[in-house]
Coordinates of C-alpha atoms and ligand atoms in Angstrom, one line a residue:
M1 CA -55.1 39.5 66.8
T2 CA -58.1 41.6 66.1
T3 CA -61.2 39.2 64.8
G4 CA -62.0 35.6 66.3
R5 CA -61.4 34.4 63.4
D6 CA -57.5 35.6 63.6
V7 CA -57.7 33.3 67.7
L8 CA -59.7 30.5 65.9
E9 CA -56.2 29.9 62.9
L10 CA -53.9 30.4 65.8
S11 CA -53.5 26.1 65.9
P12 CA -55.5 23.3 65.8
V13 CA -55.9 22.8 69.6
L14 CA -56.6 25.9 72.6
P15 CA -55.8 24.7 75.4
V16 CA -57.9 25.5 77.4
V17 CA -56.3 25.4 81.1
V18 CA -57.2 26.0 85.1
L19 CA -54.5 26.9 87.1
D20 CA -54.4 26.8 91.1
R21 CA -51.0 28.8 91.2
A22 CA -50.2 31.7 89.2
E23 CA -46.2 30.7 89.0
D24 CA -46.8 27.5 87.3
A25 CA -48.4 30.4 84.2
V26 CA -45.1 30.4 82.6
P27 CA -44.3 26.8 82.8
V28 CA -47.7 26.0 81.4
A29 CA -47.2 28.8 78.4
E30 CA -44.0 28.5 77.8
S31 CA -44.3 24.3 77.3
L32 CA -47.2 24.1 75.1
L33 CA -45.7 26.9 73.1
A34 CA -42.4 25.0 72.5
G35 CA -45.2 22.3 71.7
G36 CA -46.0 24.0 69.3
I37 CA -49.0 25.4 71.0
R38 CA -49.3 29.0 70.1
A39 CA -52.8 30.2 72.0
I40 CA -53.4 29.7 75.6
E41 CA -57.0 30.0 77.2
L42 CA -56.6 31.0 80.9
T43 CA -60.4 30.4 82.5
L44 CA -60.8 32.4 84.9
R45 CA -62.4 29.2 87.4
T46 CA -59.7 29.6 90.1
P47 CA -58.4 33.4 91.8
V48 CA -54.9 32.7 90.8
A49 CA -56.3 33.4 86.8
L50 CA -55.8 37.2 86.8
E51 CA -52.3 36.9 87.9
A52 CA -51.9 34.1 85.4
I53 CA -53.4 36.5 82.5
A54 CA -50.7 39.1 83.9
R55 CA -48.1 36.7 84.0
V56 CA -48.2 35.3 81.0
A57 CA -48.8 38.1 78.8
A58 CA -45.7 40.1 79.9
E59 CA -43.7 36.7 80.2
V60 CA -44.5 35.1 77.1
P61 CA -44.3 36.8 74.3
G62 CA -44.2 33.9 72.0
I63 CA -48.2 32.4 73.4
V64 CA -51.6 34.3 73.3
V65 CA -52.7 35.2 75.8
G66 CA -56.7 34.6 76.2
A67 CA -59.3 34.4 79.2
G68 CA -61.9 31.2 79.5
T69 CA -65.1 31.5 81.8
V70 CA -66.1 34.8 81.3
T71 CA -69.5 35.2 82.3
R72 CA -70.2 38.5 83.6
P73 CA -70.3 41.4 82.0
E74 CA -67.0 42.7 84.9
H75 CA -64.8 40.1 84.0
A76 CA -64.4 41.4 80.8
R77 CA -62.6 44.5 81.5
Q78 CA -60.4 42.7 84.5
A79 CA -59.0 40.5 81.5
A80 CA -58.7 42.8 78.9
D81 CA -56.9 45.1 82.2
A82 CA -54.7 41.6 83.3
G83 CA -53.4 41.6 79.7
A84 CA -56.2 39.2 78.1
S85 CA -55.3 39.1 74.0
F86 CA -59.2 37.5 73.0
L87 CA -62.5 36.0 75.8
V88 CA -64.6 33.1 76.1
T89 CA -67.6 33.0 77.1
P90 CA -69.7 30.0 77.5
G91 CA -72.6 30.8 76.8
A92 CA -74.2 34.6 76.0
T93 CA -76.4 36.6 77.5
D94 CA -77.4 40.8 76.5
S95 CA -74.3 41.7 79.7
V96 CA -71.5 39.8 79.1
L97 CA -71.9 40.4 75.8
D98 CA -71.9 44.0 76.3
G99 CA -68.9 43.8 78.3
A100 CA -67.4 42.3 76.3
F101 CA -68.2 44.5 73.3
A102 CA -66.4 47.8 75.5
T103 CA -63.0 45.6 75.5
G104 CA -62.5 45.4 72.2
L105 CA -61.7 42.6 72.4
P106 CA -61.9 39.7 69.8
F107 CA -64.2 36.6 71.4
L108 CA -65.8 33.9 70.9
P109 CA -69.3 33.2 72.5
G110 CA -70.3 30.4 74.0
A111 CA -73.4 29.1 71.7
A112 CA -75.0 25.3 72.1
T113 CA -77.8 25.4 69.6
V114 CA -79.7 26.9 66.3
S115 CA -81.1 29.7 67.7
E116 CA -78.8 31.2 69.8
A117 CA -76.1 30.9 67.1
M118 CA -78.7 32.7 65.7
R119 CA -79.1 36.0 67.9
L120 CA -75.2 36.3 68.2
A121 CA -75.0 36.1 64.5
E122 CA -77.1 39.6 64.8
R123 CA -75.1 40.9 67.0
G124 CA -72.0 40.7 64.3
L125 CA -70.6 37.7 65.7
D126 CA -70.0 35.1 63.4
T127 CA -67.1 33.2 64.7
L128 CA -68.9 31.5 68.6
K129 CA -67.6 28.9 70.8
F130 CA -69.8 25.9 70.2
F131 CA -70.5 24.5 73.5
P132 CA -71.0 21.6 75.7
A133 CA -69.8 19.9 72.1
E134 CA -70.2 16.6 73.2
A135 CA -73.5 17.1 75.0
S136 CA -74.7 18.4 72.1
G137 CA -74.7 16.8 69.3
G138 CA -71.1 16.8 68.3
A139 CA -70.0 16.7 65.1
P140 CA -73.0 15.3 63.3
A141 CA -74.6 18.9 65.3
L142 CA -71.9 21.4 64.3
S143 CA -72.0 19.6 60.6
A144 CA -75.8 19.9 60.6
I145 CA -75.6 23.5 61.5
A146 CA -72.8 24.8 58.4
G147 CA -76.3 23.9 56.1
P148 CA -78.0 26.9 57.3
L149 CA -75.3 29.0 59.4
P150 CA -72.7 28.9 56.4
D151 CA -70.8 32.1 57.4
L152 CA -70.9 30.9 61.3
R153 CA -66.7 29.6 62.5
F154 CA -67.0 27.5 65.0
C155 CA -64.1 26.0 68.2
P156 CA -66.0 23.2 69.8
T157 CA -65.2 22.6 73.4
G158 CA -66.8 20.3 76.3
G159 CA -65.7 16.8 75.9
I160 CA -63.4 16.3 74.0
T161 CA -60.2 13.9 72.8
P162 CA -58.0 13.3 71.1
A163 CA -59.5 10.7 69.5
S164 CA -62.7 13.4 68.5
A165 CA -61.1 15.6 67.8
P166 CA -60.0 14.8 64.1
R167 CA -64.0 14.2 63.4
Y168 CA -63.9 18.1 64.9
L169 CA -61.4 19.9 62.7
A170 CA -62.5 17.8 59.4
L171 CA -65.4 20.1 59.3
P172 CA -66.0 22.8 57.3
N173 CA -67.8 25.4 59.8
V174 CA -64.4 24.2 62.2
G175 CA -61.5 26.6 63.1
C176 CA -59.8 24.8 66.0
V177 CA -61.1 23.1 68.9
G178 CA -60.6 23.2 72.5
G179 CA -59.8 21.5 75.4
T180 CA -58.2 20.5 78.8
W181 CA -56.9 17.5 77.7
L182 CA -53.7 19.4 77.2
T183 CA -53.0 19.6 81.1
P184 CA -54.0 17.3 82.8
K185 CA -55.0 18.4 86.7
D186 CA -52.3 15.6 87.8
A187 CA -49.9 16.7 85.6
L188 CA -50.5 20.1 86.3
A189 CA -50.1 19.1 89.6
A190 CA -47.1 17.2 89.8
R191 CA -45.3 19.7 87.2
D192 CA -45.2 18.1 84.6
Y193 CA -44.2 19.6 81.9
A194 CA -42.6 17.2 79.4
R195 CA -46.0 15.6 79.1
I196 CA -47.5 18.9 78.5
E197 CA -45.2 19.3 75.2
A198 CA -45.2 16.0 74.3
L199 CA -49.2 16.3 74.5
A200 CA -48.8 19.9 72.9
K201 CA -47.2 18.8 70.4
E202 CA -49.6 15.9 69.4
A203 CA -52.2 18.2 69.3
S204 CA -50.3 20.9 67.2
T205 CA -49.6 18.8 64.6
L206 CA -53.6 17.2 64.1
E207 CA -54.8 18.6 60.3
R208 CA -57.7 20.8 59.9
Ligands
ELE1 O1 -64.6 26.8 81.3 C1 -65.0 27.4 80.8 O2 -66.1 28.3 80.0 C2 -66.0 26.5 79.5 O3 -67.2 27.0 79.1 C3 -66.5 25.3 80.1 C4 -64.4 24.3 79.3 O4 -64.5 25.2 78.2 C5 -65.1 22.8 79.7 O5 -64.9 22.5 80.7 C6 -63.3 22.5 78.6 O6 -63.5 20.9 79.0 P1 -62.6 19.4 79.2 O7 -64.8 18.9 78.7 O8 -62.2 19.4 79.7 O9 -62.5 20.0 77.3

């Protein structure tokens, strides 16, 4: 795992996971893996996130674990120290980019406009998160961006569903899509791992 492109190759869907209990991390990761998903983005939105990343990194070697919601430069180092193999940021400030670069990990910085994407390309980044995807014009917007910026690849995230995912995955500049739908809040609360595995199975067989 050395580049953002490698992260996009892992699975057609990158599950974005918000955990309230660190002890759920391993069974959730194992359920996703059993469904054929080879990457998991654990968001730093909850206090248990770093512990969750550490557990998955140590106990589920078959899945590549990354940290999402990296919104401050120090998050990047904390996630790397916990064992994250990649980072995802919803947007990109200079200081967050500096923090992410300093870890040496591959990362997907968020961009929602052509100018943001161009600024990131100027810093040598060719693999980005398109966020918030649906609210920023969805698949038609990304398709238009491929015209002037054909060398960039995206992981669109934000409002994507099993129904809309194929429209993104059909685009030449999309490597995978991100979304929370594989780990619904109620399934996590109920520890319904069979449901998570079934959702993962469906997602892992999407064509791209
Ligand atoms: O947490 C982050 O770092 C984000 O940038 C936002 C998430 O990627 C989206 O919230 C995905 O959520 P859904 O729209 O439910 O699939």
